[in-house]
PDB file of C-alpha atoms and ligand atoms in Angstrom:
ATOM      1  CA  UNK A   1     -21.756 -17.098  27.651  1.00 93.00           C
ATOM      2  CA  UNK A   2     -18.849 -15.557  25.887  1.00 97.00           C
ATOM      3  CA  UNK A   3     -17.381 -12.346  27.161  1.00 98.00           C
ATOM      4  CA  UNK A   4     -16.160  -9.961  24.336  1.00 98.00           C
ATOM      5  CA  UNK A   5     -14.129  -6.540  24.370  1.00 98.00           C
ATOM      6  CA  UNK A   6     -14.534  -4.366  21.431  1.00 99.00           C
ATOM      7  CA  UNK A   7     -12.097  -1.453  21.692  1.00 99.00           C
ATOM      8  CA  UNK A   8     -13.492   2.040  19.829  1.00 98.00           C
ATOM      9  CA  UNK A   9     -16.970   0.589  19.723  1.00 98.00           C
ATOM     10  CA  UNK A  10     -18.634   3.946  20.517  1.00 98.00           C
ATOM     11  CA  UNK A  11     -18.976   4.518  16.438  1.00 97.00           C
ATOM     12  CA  UNK A  12     -18.663   3.117  13.137  1.00 97.00           C
ATOM     13  CA  UNK A  13     -17.136  -0.663  12.428  1.00 98.00           C
ATOM     14  CA  UNK A  14     -16.570  -1.063  16.265  1.00 98.00           C
ATOM     15  CA  UNK A  15     -20.389  -0.338  17.171  1.00 98.00           C
ATOM     16  CA  UNK A  16     -21.522  -2.789  14.406  1.00 98.00           C
ATOM     17  CA  UNK A  17     -19.321  -5.412  15.580  1.00 98.00           C
ATOM     18  CA  UNK A  18     -20.428  -4.960  19.316  1.00 98.00           C
ATOM     19  CA  UNK A  19     -23.902  -4.957  18.248  1.00 98.00           C
ATOM     20  CA  UNK A  20     -23.606  -8.365  16.564  1.00 98.00           C
ATOM     21  CA  UNK A  21     -22.069 -10.071  19.440  1.00 98.00           C
ATOM     22  CA  UNK A  22     -24.558  -8.320  21.964  1.00 98.00           C
ATOM     23  CA  UNK A  23     -27.183  -9.615  19.593  1.00 98.00           C
ATOM     24  CA  UNK A  24     -25.801 -13.174  19.606  1.00 98.00           C
ATOM     25  CA  UNK A  25     -26.247 -13.160  23.461  1.00 97.00           C
ATOM     26  CA  UNK A  26     -22.557 -12.436  24.654  1.00 98.00           C
ATOM     27  CA  UNK A  27     -21.579 -10.182  27.394  1.00 98.00           C
ATOM     28  CA  UNK A  28     -19.772  -7.299  25.819  1.00 98.00           C
ATOM     29  CA  UNK A  29     -17.567  -4.539  27.102  1.00 98.00           C
ATOM     30  CA  UNK A  30     -17.796  -1.501  24.867  1.00 98.00           C
ATOM     31  CA  UNK A  31     -15.196   1.432  24.665  1.00 98.00           C
ATOM     32  CA  UNK A  32     -14.401   4.600  22.839  1.00 98.00           C
ATOM     33  CA  UNK A  33     -15.014   8.269  23.051  1.00 98.00           C
ATOM     34  CA  UNK A  34     -18.020  10.494  22.793  1.00 98.00           C
ATOM     35  CA  UNK A  35     -20.580  12.428  25.108  1.00 98.00           C
ATOM     36  CA  UNK A  36     -21.736  10.635  28.501  1.00 98.00           C
ATOM     37  CA  UNK A  37     -25.362  10.561  27.622  1.00 98.00           C
ATOM     38  CA  UNK A  38     -24.786   9.191  24.005  1.00 98.00           C
ATOM     39  CA  UNK A  39     -22.627   6.442  25.225  1.00 98.00           C
ATOM     40  CA  UNK A  40     -25.102   5.407  27.743  1.00 98.00           C
ATOM     41  CA  UNK A  41     -27.690   5.315  25.043  1.00 98.00           C
ATOM     42  CA  UNK A  42     -25.620   3.100  23.017  1.00 98.00           C
ATOM     43  CA  UNK A  43     -24.894   0.753  26.056  1.00 98.00           C
ATOM     44  CA  UNK A  44     -28.375   0.593  26.928  1.00 98.00           C
ATOM     45  CA  UNK A  45     -29.575  -0.165  23.464  1.00 98.00           C
ATOM     46  CA  UNK A  46     -26.930  -2.829  23.030  1.00 98.00           C
ATOM     47  CA  UNK A  47     -27.769  -4.278  26.462  1.00 98.00           C
ATOM     48  CA  UNK A  48     -31.387  -4.866  25.441  1.00 97.00           C
ATOM     49  CA  UNK A  49     -30.241  -6.935  22.325  1.00 97.00           C
ATOM     50  CA  UNK A  50     -29.404 -10.114  23.988  1.00 94.00           C
ATOM     51  CA  UNK A  51     -29.000 -12.224  26.873  1.00 91.00           C
ATOM     52  CA  UNK A  52     -25.671 -10.764  27.875  1.00 97.00           C
ATOM     53  CA  UNK A  53     -24.793  -7.830  29.839  1.00 98.00           C
ATOM     54  CA  UNK A  54     -23.286  -4.653  28.113  1.00 98.00           C
ATOM     55  CA  UNK A  55     -20.728  -2.439  30.214  1.00 98.00           C
ATOM     56  CA  UNK A  56     -18.769   0.482  28.996  1.00 98.00           C
ATOM     57  CA  UNK A  57     -15.055   1.163  29.754  1.00 98.00           C
ATOM     58  CA  UNK A  58     -13.556   4.489  28.988  1.00 98.00           C
ATOM     59  CA  UNK A  59     -10.011   3.505  28.432  1.00 99.00           C
ATOM     60  CA  UNK A  60      -7.836   5.755  26.336  1.00 99.00           C
ATOM     61  CA  UNK A  61      -6.162   3.387  23.798  1.00 98.00           C
ATOM     62  CA  UNK A  62      -2.963   5.737  24.157  1.00 98.00           C
ATOM     63  CA  UNK A  63      -2.704   4.734  27.759  1.00 98.00           C
ATOM     64  CA  UNK A  64      -1.018   1.498  28.564  1.00 98.00           C
ATOM     65  CA  UNK A  65      -2.450   1.308  32.261  1.00 98.00           C
ATOM     66  CA  UNK A  66      -6.124   2.100  31.309  1.00 98.00           C
ATOM     67  CA  UNK A  67      -6.057  -0.669  28.590  1.00 99.00           C
ATOM     68  CA  UNK A  68      -4.954  -2.988  31.222  1.00 98.00           C
ATOM     69  CA  UNK A  69      -7.654  -1.774  33.296  1.00 98.00           C
ATOM     70  CA  UNK A  70     -10.226  -2.352  30.630  1.00 98.00           C
ATOM     71  CA  UNK A  71      -9.265  -5.984  30.236  1.00 98.00           C
ATOM     72  CA  UNK A  72      -9.242  -6.274  34.224  1.00 98.00           C
ATOM     73  CA  UNK A  73     -12.589  -5.104  34.127  1.00 98.00           C
ATOM     74  CA  UNK A  74     -13.633  -7.761  31.715  1.00 98.00           C
ATOM     75  CA  UNK A  75     -12.211 -10.376  33.696  1.00 98.00           C
ATOM     76  CA  UNK A  76     -13.656  -9.209  36.926  1.00 98.00           C
ATOM     77  CA  UNK A  77     -17.110  -8.660  35.328  1.00 98.00           C
ATOM     78  CA  UNK A  78     -17.215 -11.636  33.012  1.00 98.00           C
ATOM     79  CA  UNK A  79     -14.562 -14.153  33.970  1.00 94.00           C
ATOM     80  CA  UNK A  80     -12.234 -13.336  31.305  1.00 96.00           C
ATOM     81  CA  UNK A  81     -11.991 -12.292  27.853  1.00 98.00           C
ATOM     82  CA  UNK A  82     -12.874 -14.858  25.127  1.00 98.00           C
ATOM     83  CA  UNK A  83     -13.075 -12.520  22.288  1.00 98.00           C
ATOM     84  CA  UNK A  84     -10.806  -9.569  21.776  1.00 99.00           C
ATOM     85  CA  UNK A  85     -11.587  -7.216  18.817  1.00 99.00           C
ATOM     86  CA  UNK A  86      -8.814  -4.671  18.442  1.00 99.00           C
ATOM     87  CA  UNK A  87     -10.690  -1.948  16.334  1.00 98.00           C
ATOM     88  CA  UNK A  88     -10.116   1.577  17.943  1.00 98.00           C
ATOM     89  CA  UNK A  89      -8.349   3.644  15.273  1.00 98.00           C
ATOM     90  CA  UNK A  90      -7.857   7.244  14.028  1.00 96.00           C
ATOM     91  CA  UNK A  91      -6.429   8.714  10.875  1.00 95.00           C
ATOM     92  CA  UNK A  92      -4.485  11.715   9.557  1.00 94.00           C
ATOM     93  CA  UNK A  93      -4.018  12.707   6.135  1.00 92.00           C
ATOM     94  CA  UNK A  94      -0.916  14.947   5.278  1.00 95.00           C
ATOM     95  CA  UNK A  95       2.357  14.984   3.131  1.00 96.00           C
ATOM     96  CA  UNK A  96       5.097  13.227   4.947  1.00 98.00           C
ATOM     97  CA  UNK A  97       7.270  16.593   5.386  1.00 98.00           C
ATOM     98  CA  UNK A  98       4.187  18.346   7.008  1.00 98.00           C
ATOM     99  CA  UNK A  99       3.003  15.342   8.891  1.00 98.00           C
ATOM    100  CA  UNK A 100       2.814  16.384  12.654  1.00 98.00           C
ATOM    101  CA  UNK A 101       4.920  14.274  14.939  1.00 98.00           C
ATOM    102  CA  UNK A 102       2.403  14.134  17.600  1.00 98.00           C
ATOM    103  CA  UNK A 103      -0.032  12.653  15.117  1.00 98.00           C
ATOM    104  CA  UNK A 104       2.357  10.033  14.146  1.00 98.00           C
ATOM    105  CA  UNK A 105       2.714   9.264  17.831  1.00 98.00           C
ATOM    106  CA  UNK A 106      -0.927   9.089  18.555  1.00 98.00           C
ATOM    107  CA  UNK A 107      -1.680   6.945  15.562  1.00 98.00           C
ATOM    108  CA  UNK A 108       1.074   4.449  16.287  1.00 99.00           C
ATOM    109  CA  UNK A 109      -0.493   4.269  19.881  1.00 99.00           C
ATOM    110  CA  UNK A 110      -3.777   3.911  19.266  1.00 99.00           C
ATOM    111  CA  UNK A 111      -3.858   1.987  15.823  1.00 98.00           C
ATOM    112  CA  UNK A 112      -0.998  -0.234  16.732  1.00 99.00           C
ATOM    113  CA  UNK A 113       0.356  -0.322  20.286  1.00 99.00           C
ATOM    114  CA  UNK A 114      -2.937  -0.422  22.041  1.00 99.00           C
ATOM    115  CA  UNK A 115      -3.461  -3.954  20.319  1.00 99.00           C
ATOM    116  CA  UNK A 116       0.017  -5.003  21.775  1.00 99.00           C
ATOM    117  CA  UNK A 117      -1.273  -4.061  25.284  1.00 99.00           C
ATOM    118  CA  UNK A 118      -4.877  -5.440  24.926  1.00 99.00           C
ATOM    119  CA  UNK A 119      -3.480  -8.758  23.737  1.00 99.00           C
ATOM    120  CA  UNK A 120      -0.719  -9.218  26.176  1.00 98.00           C
ATOM    121  CA  UNK A 121      -3.348  -8.606  28.894  1.00 98.00           C
ATOM    122  CA  UNK A 122      -5.835 -10.833  27.639  1.00 98.00           C
ATOM    123  CA  UNK A 123      -3.882 -13.728  26.382  1.00 98.00           C
ATOM    124  CA  UNK A 124      -3.214 -15.320  29.723  1.00 98.00           C
ATOM    125  CA  UNK A 125      -6.832 -15.357  30.472  1.00 98.00           C
ATOM    126  CA  UNK A 126      -7.661 -16.994  27.218  1.00 98.00           C
ATOM    127  CA  UNK A 127      -4.972 -19.690  27.740  1.00 98.00           C
ATOM    128  CA  UNK A 128      -6.525 -20.233  31.122  1.00 97.00           C
ATOM    129  CA  UNK A 129      -9.579 -21.496  29.395  1.00 97.00           C
ATOM    130  CA  UNK A 130      -7.986 -22.916  26.402  1.00 98.00           C
ATOM    131  CA  UNK A 131     -10.051 -21.101  24.133  1.00 98.00           C
ATOM    132  CA  UNK A 132      -9.782 -17.536  22.721  1.00 98.00           C
ATOM    133  CA  UNK A 133     -10.236 -15.316  19.426  1.00 98.00           C
ATOM    134  CA  UNK A 134      -8.392 -12.259  18.824  1.00 99.00           C
ATOM    135  CA  UNK A 135      -9.852 -10.156  15.660  1.00 99.00           C
ATOM    136  CA  UNK A 136      -7.650  -7.016  14.627  1.00 99.00           C
ATOM    137  CA  UNK A 137      -9.590  -4.552  12.540  1.00 98.00           C
ATOM    138  CA  UNK A 138      -6.757  -3.989  10.183  1.00 98.00           C
ATOM    139  CA  UNK A 139      -7.336  -2.218   6.743  1.00 98.00           C
ATOM    140  CA  UNK A 140      -6.473  -2.670   2.960  1.00 98.00           C
ATOM    141  CA  UNK A 141      -3.885  -0.187   4.254  1.00 98.00           C
ATOM    142  CA  UNK A 142      -2.171  -3.331   5.985  1.00 98.00           C
ATOM    143  CA  UNK A 143      -1.724  -4.730   2.777  1.00 98.00           C
ATOM    144  CA  UNK A 144      -0.992  -1.724   0.259  1.00 98.00           C
ATOM    145  CA  UNK A 145      -0.252   1.903   0.489  1.00 97.00           C
ATOM    146  CA  UNK A 146      -1.852   5.187  -0.225  1.00 94.00           C
ATOM    147  CA  UNK A 147       0.056   8.361  -0.264  1.00 95.00           C
ATOM    148  CA  UNK A 148      -0.370  10.985   2.668  1.00 95.00           C
ATOM    149  CA  UNK A 149      -1.150   8.161   5.292  1.00 97.00           C
ATOM    150  CA  UNK A 150       2.288   7.547   6.570  1.00 98.00           C
ATOM    151  CA  UNK A 151       1.295   6.720   9.994  1.00 98.00           C
ATOM    152  CA  UNK A 152      -1.832   4.949   9.160  1.00 98.00           C
ATOM    153  CA  UNK A 153      -0.282   2.642   6.687  1.00 98.00           C
ATOM    154  CA  UNK A 154       2.738   2.189   8.899  1.00 99.00           C
ATOM    155  CA  UNK A 155       0.455   1.046  11.898  1.00 99.00           C
ATOM    156  CA  UNK A 156      -1.995  -1.021   9.786  1.00 99.00           C
ATOM    157  CA  UNK A 157       1.006  -3.035   8.276  1.00 99.00           C
ATOM    158  CA  UNK A 158       2.497  -3.325  11.683  1.00 99.00           C
ATOM    159  CA  UNK A 159      -0.822  -4.843  13.072  1.00 98.00           C
ATOM    160  CA  UNK A 160      -0.627  -7.498  10.328  1.00 99.00           C
ATOM    161  CA  UNK A 161       2.847  -8.485  11.890  1.00 99.00           C
ATOM    162  CA  UNK A 162       1.516  -8.726  15.106  1.00 99.00           C
ATOM    163  CA  UNK A 163      -1.327 -10.657  13.971  1.00 99.00           C
ATOM    164  CA  UNK A 164       0.791 -13.387  12.347  1.00 99.00           C
ATOM    165  CA  UNK A 165       3.445 -13.352  15.422  1.00 99.00           C
ATOM    166  CA  UNK A 166       0.605 -13.794  18.247  1.00 99.00           C
ATOM    167  CA  UNK A 167      -0.957 -16.368  16.225  1.00 99.00           C
ATOM    168  CA  UNK A 168       2.123 -18.629  15.976  1.00 98.00           C
ATOM    169  CA  UNK A 169       2.735 -18.087  20.015  1.00 98.00           C
ATOM    170  CA  UNK A 170      -0.828 -19.038  20.835  1.00 98.00           C
ATOM    171  CA  UNK A 171      -1.882 -21.554  18.010  1.00 98.00           C
ATOM    172  CA  UNK A 172      -1.569 -24.699  20.603  1.00 98.00           C
ATOM    173  CA  UNK A 173      -3.894 -23.101  23.285  1.00 98.00           C
ATOM    174  CA  UNK A 174      -7.049 -23.101  21.318  1.00 98.00           C
ATOM    175  CA  UNK A 175      -6.688 -19.244  20.484  1.00 98.00           C
ATOM    176  CA  UNK A 176      -6.691 -17.819  17.050  1.00 99.00           C
ATOM    177  CA  UNK A 177      -5.399 -14.271  15.776  1.00 99.00           C
ATOM    178  CA  UNK A 178      -6.813 -12.843  12.594  1.00 99.00           C
ATOM    179  CA  UNK A 179      -7.078  -9.441  10.941  1.00 99.00           C
ATOM    180  CA  UNK A 180      -9.964  -7.936   8.876  1.00 99.00           C
ATOM    181  CA  UNK A 181      -8.756  -5.733   6.177  1.00 98.00           C
ATOM    182  CA  UNK A 182     -11.684  -3.446   5.156  1.00 98.00           C
ATOM    183  CA  UNK A 183     -11.763  -1.030   2.106  1.00 97.00           C
ATOM    184  CA  UNK A 184     -13.484   1.985   2.335  1.00 94.00           C
ATOM    185  CA  UNK A 185     -16.481   1.988   4.738  1.00 95.00           C
ATOM    186  CA  UNK A 186     -18.357   5.248   4.969  1.00 87.00           C
ATOM    187  CA  UNK A 187     -17.877   5.945   9.054  1.00 92.00           C
ATOM    188  CA  UNK A 188     -17.123   9.145  10.718  1.00 85.00           C
ATOM    189  CA  UNK A 189     -13.438   8.191  10.362  1.00 81.00           C
ATOM    190  CA  UNK A 190     -13.921   8.230   6.628  1.00 87.00           C
ATOM    191  CA  UNK A 191     -16.057  11.280   6.492  1.00 88.00           C
ATOM    192  CA  UNK A 192     -13.574  13.480   8.587  1.00 86.00           C
ATOM    193  CA  UNK A 193     -10.796  12.672   6.057  1.00 84.00           C
ATOM    194  CA  UNK A 194     -12.587  13.646   2.911  1.00 91.00           C
ATOM    195  CA  UNK A 195     -12.003  17.637   3.534  1.00 92.00           C
ATOM    196  CA  UNK A 196      -8.293  16.921   4.156  1.00 88.00           C
ATOM    197  CA  UNK A 197      -7.692  14.572   1.469  1.00 88.00           C
ATOM    198  CA  UNK A 198      -9.225  17.126  -0.883  1.00 93.00           C
ATOM    199  CA  UNK A 199      -7.022  19.890   0.308  1.00 92.00           C
ATOM    200  CA  UNK A 200      -3.755  17.492   0.166  1.00 89.00           C
ATOM    201  CA  UNK A 201      -4.636  16.658  -3.393  1.00 90.00           C
ATOM    202  CA  UNK A 202      -6.271  20.139  -4.342  1.00 95.00           C
ATOM    203  CA  UNK A 203      -9.538  18.564  -5.511  1.00 95.00           C
ATOM    204  CA  UNK A 204     -13.118  18.799  -4.668  1.00 95.00           C
ATOM    205  CA  UNK A 205     -14.767  16.646  -1.663  1.00 92.00           C
ATOM    206  CA  UNK A 206     -16.988  14.948  -4.150  1.00 89.00           C
ATOM    207  CA  UNK A 207     -14.028  14.197  -6.341  1.00 91.00           C
ATOM    208  CA  UNK A 208     -12.271  12.651  -3.099  1.00 91.00           C
ATOM    209  CA  UNK A 209     -15.255  10.033  -2.928  1.00 89.00           C
ATOM    210  CA  UNK A 210     -15.309   9.126  -6.602  1.00 89.00           C
ATOM    211  CA  UNK A 211     -11.747   9.644  -7.552  1.00 90.00           C
ATOM    212  CA  UNK A 212      -9.748   8.611  -4.606  1.00 87.00           C
ATOM    213  CA  UNK A 213     -11.885   6.382  -2.431  1.00 87.00           C
ATOM    214  CA  UNK A 214     -13.911   4.579  -4.638  1.00 92.00           C
ATOM    215  CA  UNK A 215     -11.425   4.581  -7.522  1.00 91.00           C
ATOM    216  CA  UNK A 216      -9.546   1.415  -5.862  1.00 87.00           C
ATOM    217  CA  UNK A 217     -12.815  -0.215  -4.874  1.00 93.00           C
ATOM    218  CA  UNK A 218     -13.888  -1.894  -8.104  1.00 94.00           C
ATOM    219  CA  UNK A 219     -17.456  -2.309  -6.839  1.00 94.00           C
ATOM    220  CA  UNK A 220     -17.613   1.346  -6.700  1.00 91.00           C
ATOM    221  CA  UNK A 221     -19.438   1.208  -3.400  1.00 91.00           C
ATOM    222  CA  UNK A 222     -18.464   1.569   0.103  1.00 93.00           C
ATOM    223  CA  UNK A 223     -18.444  -1.469   2.346  1.00 96.00           C
ATOM    224  CA  UNK A 224     -21.243  -1.907   5.220  1.00 95.00           C
ATOM    225  CA  UNK A 225     -20.294  -1.680   8.713  1.00 97.00           C
ATOM    226  CA  UNK A 226     -22.446  -4.929   8.866  1.00 97.00           C
ATOM    227  CA  UNK A 227     -20.361  -6.715   6.459  1.00 98.00           C
ATOM    228  CA  UNK A 228     -17.042  -6.309   8.582  1.00 98.00           C
ATOM    229  CA  UNK A 229     -19.224  -7.236  11.671  1.00 98.00           C
ATOM    230  CA  UNK A 230     -20.378 -10.627  10.038  1.00 98.00           C
ATOM    231  CA  UNK A 231     -16.702 -11.394   9.351  1.00 98.00           C
ATOM    232  CA  UNK A 232     -15.822 -10.654  13.126  1.00 98.00           C
ATOM    233  CA  UNK A 233     -18.592 -13.133  14.145  1.00 98.00           C
ATOM    234  CA  UNK A 234     -17.438 -15.820  11.735  1.00 98.00           C
ATOM    235  CA  UNK A 235     -13.666 -15.275  13.038  1.00 98.00           C
ATOM    236  CA  UNK A 236     -15.151 -15.905  16.538  1.00 98.00           C
ATOM    237  CA  UNK A 237     -16.933 -18.969  15.685  1.00 97.00           C
ATOM    238  CA  UNK A 238     -15.896 -22.703  16.197  1.00 95.00           C
ATOM    239  CA  UNK A 239     -16.163 -22.833  12.257  1.00 97.00           C
ATOM    240  CA  UNK A 240     -13.055 -20.597  12.199  1.00 98.00           C
ATOM    241  CA  UNK A 241     -10.969 -22.604  14.454  1.00 98.00           C
ATOM    242  CA  UNK A 242      -8.364 -23.486  11.943  1.00 98.00           C
ATOM    243  CA  UNK A 243      -8.097 -20.014  10.424  1.00 98.00           C
ATOM    244  CA  UNK A 244      -5.126 -18.474  12.064  1.00 98.00           C
ATOM    245  CA  UNK A 245      -2.540 -15.856  11.655  1.00 99.00           C
ATOM    246  CA  UNK A 246      -4.265 -14.571   8.336  1.00 99.00           C
ATOM    247  CA  UNK A 247      -6.706 -11.731   7.094  1.00 98.00           C
ATOM    248  CA  UNK A 248      -9.852 -11.504   5.584  1.00 98.00           C
ATOM    249  CA  UNK A 249     -10.192  -8.727   2.840  1.00 98.00           C
ATOM    250  CA  UNK A 250     -13.333  -6.941   2.742  1.00 98.00           C
ATOM    251  CA  UNK A 251     -12.666  -4.273   0.172  1.00 97.00           C
ATOM    252  CA  UNK A 252     -14.932  -5.075  -3.096  1.00 97.00           C
ATOM    253  CA  UNK A 253     -11.595  -6.337  -4.841  1.00 97.00           C
ATOM    254  CA  UNK A 254      -9.254  -3.326  -4.078  1.00 97.00           C
ATOM    255  CA  UNK A 255      -6.194  -5.362  -3.046  1.00 97.00           C
ATOM    256  CA  UNK A 256      -6.906  -7.876  -6.083  1.00 97.00           C
ATOM    257  CA  UNK A 257      -5.292  -5.317  -8.098  1.00 93.00           C
TER     258      UNK A 257
HETATM  259  P1  NAD B   1     -14.826   5.751  13.812  1.00 52.83           P
HETATM  260  O1  NAD B   1     -14.111   7.017  13.769  1.00 52.83           O
HETATM  261  O2  NAD B   1     -16.311   5.686  13.284  1.00 52.83           O
HETATM  262  O3  NAD B   1     -14.761   4.866  15.321  1.00 52.83           O
HETATM  263  C1  NAD B   1     -13.681   4.730  15.866  1.00 52.83           C
HETATM  264  C2  NAD B   1     -13.843   4.473  17.217  1.00 52.83           C
HETATM  265  O4  NAD B   1     -12.435   4.712  17.955  1.00 52.83           O
HETATM  266  C3  NAD B   1     -14.677   5.431  17.885  1.00 52.83           C
HETATM  267  O5  NAD B   1     -15.442   4.672  18.892  1.00 52.83           O
HETATM  268  C4  NAD B   1     -13.690   6.335  18.950  1.00 52.83           C
HETATM  269  O6  NAD B   1     -14.207   6.864  20.024  1.00 52.83           O
HETATM  270  C5  NAD B   1     -12.541   5.127  19.075  1.00 52.83           C
HETATM  271  N1  NAD B   1     -11.383   5.872  19.502  1.00 52.83           N
HETATM  272  C6  NAD B   1     -10.618   6.768  18.866  1.00 52.83           C
HETATM  273  N2  NAD B   1      -9.638   7.144  19.715  1.00 52.83           N
HETATM  274  C7  NAD B   1      -9.601   6.434  20.637  1.00 52.83           C
HETATM  275  C8  NAD B   1      -8.660   6.337  21.938  1.00 52.83           C
HETATM  276  N3  NAD B   1      -7.842   6.995  22.069  1.00 52.83           N
HETATM  277  N4  NAD B   1      -9.168   5.473  22.806  1.00 52.83           N
HETATM  278  C9  NAD B   1     -10.206   4.658  22.730  1.00 52.83           C
HETATM  279  N5  NAD B   1     -11.243   4.672  21.634  1.00 52.83           N
HETATM  280  C10 NAD B   1     -10.871   5.654  20.851  1.00 52.83           C
HETATM  281  O7  NAD B   1     -13.862   4.945  12.673  1.00 52.83           O
HETATM  282  P2  NAD B   1     -13.989   3.548  11.906  1.00 52.83           P
HETATM  283  O8  NAD B   1     -13.978   3.970  10.363  1.00 52.83           O
HETATM  284  O9  NAD B   1     -15.284   2.711  12.476  1.00 52.83           O
HETATM  285  O10 NAD B   1     -12.882   2.846  12.296  1.00 52.83           O
HETATM  286  C11 NAD B   1     -12.640   1.486  13.201  1.00 52.83           C
HETATM  287  C12 NAD B   1     -11.404   0.874  12.692  1.00 52.83           C
HETATM  288  O11 NAD B   1     -11.677   0.419  11.318  1.00 52.83           O
HETATM  289  C13 NAD B   1     -10.414   1.478  12.762  1.00 52.83           C
HETATM  290  O12 NAD B   1      -9.150   0.883  13.356  1.00 52.83           O
HETATM  291  C14 NAD B   1      -9.968   1.851  11.121  1.00 52.83           C
HETATM  292  O13 NAD B   1      -8.623   2.142  10.943  1.00 52.83           O
HETATM  293  C15 NAD B   1     -10.564   0.623  10.515  1.00 52.83           C
HETATM  294  N6  NAD B   1     -10.929   0.602   9.337  1.00 52.83           N
HETATM  295  C16 NAD B   1     -11.757   1.702   8.985  1.00 52.83           C
HETATM  296  C17 NAD B   1     -12.014   1.615   7.384  1.00 52.83           C
HETATM  297  C18 NAD B   1     -13.243   2.921   7.020  1.00 52.83           C
HETATM  298  O14 NAD B   1     -13.100   2.908   5.594  1.00 52.83           O
HETATM  299  N7  NAD B   1     -13.894   3.411   7.717  1.00 52.83           N
HETATM  300  C19 NAD B   1     -11.498   0.892   6.716  1.00 52.83           C
HETATM  301  C20 NAD B   1     -10.385   0.093   7.138  1.00 52.83           C
HETATM  302  C21 NAD B   1     -10.022  -0.007   8.337  1.00 52.83           C
END
């Protein structure tokens, strides 16, 4: 039975990925913020989906010692981390000259450095078993930029470099490291940035959806969380064992332009 850790899985894409792995029968550690009763309801629901157990760990992705405790918990409870999905992420939309320094630091910590910490802690256990899958939820913003998202775009470009570097280091150990690059997915993270983007660009919230977000997505449709989860499942499968150090875009054609 595989053991899976999904960071930032109390909402949105991470929740969809954790649900898919739980349904497949894996043991899953979920993580992320939220009200205690809501998180327990999520955990219990996922626990009922498949044969494996589902645990919650409250690690804050800005805190390296809590991140190592998250991985250690998976190792102790489930004898390792076979599949690590680095998904936790936040956004802040503001002009570079007004971009709050603490937001820069927080975004780099959560969207980039936390993956360094989970990976450095999990890799020895994957090497021990001679098998592992690391899936980093990056973004189309790991490949191209948009204005007013300096920290997010920098972090997501950074995760692409981390993906490639670690992929080379662990390639002979049965471990693969890849990124998924979604376009816009209508999750709480995206809903929260609609008012800020409207303010930064001086347009209405409806125009943000049509003229900013979906403007670059040729399908003119948001990507579904289930579509991203399906890619994570594929990358974690044996069929994907030779896919390493690369990314799969799921952006409706955005980055083809
Ligand atoms: P979301 O806001 O729905 O979920 C984010 C998750 O991260 C939540 O569970 C939240 O509690 C958790 N989280 C936030 N800060 C944390 C911290 N310090 N420690 C632990 N957990 C923390 O967002 P989402 O849209 O599902 O985003 C998930 C990932 O997908 C992010 O990395 C995001 O950059 C990426 N992504 C999202 C989109 C999109 O359009 N929604 C597109 C491309 C990439």
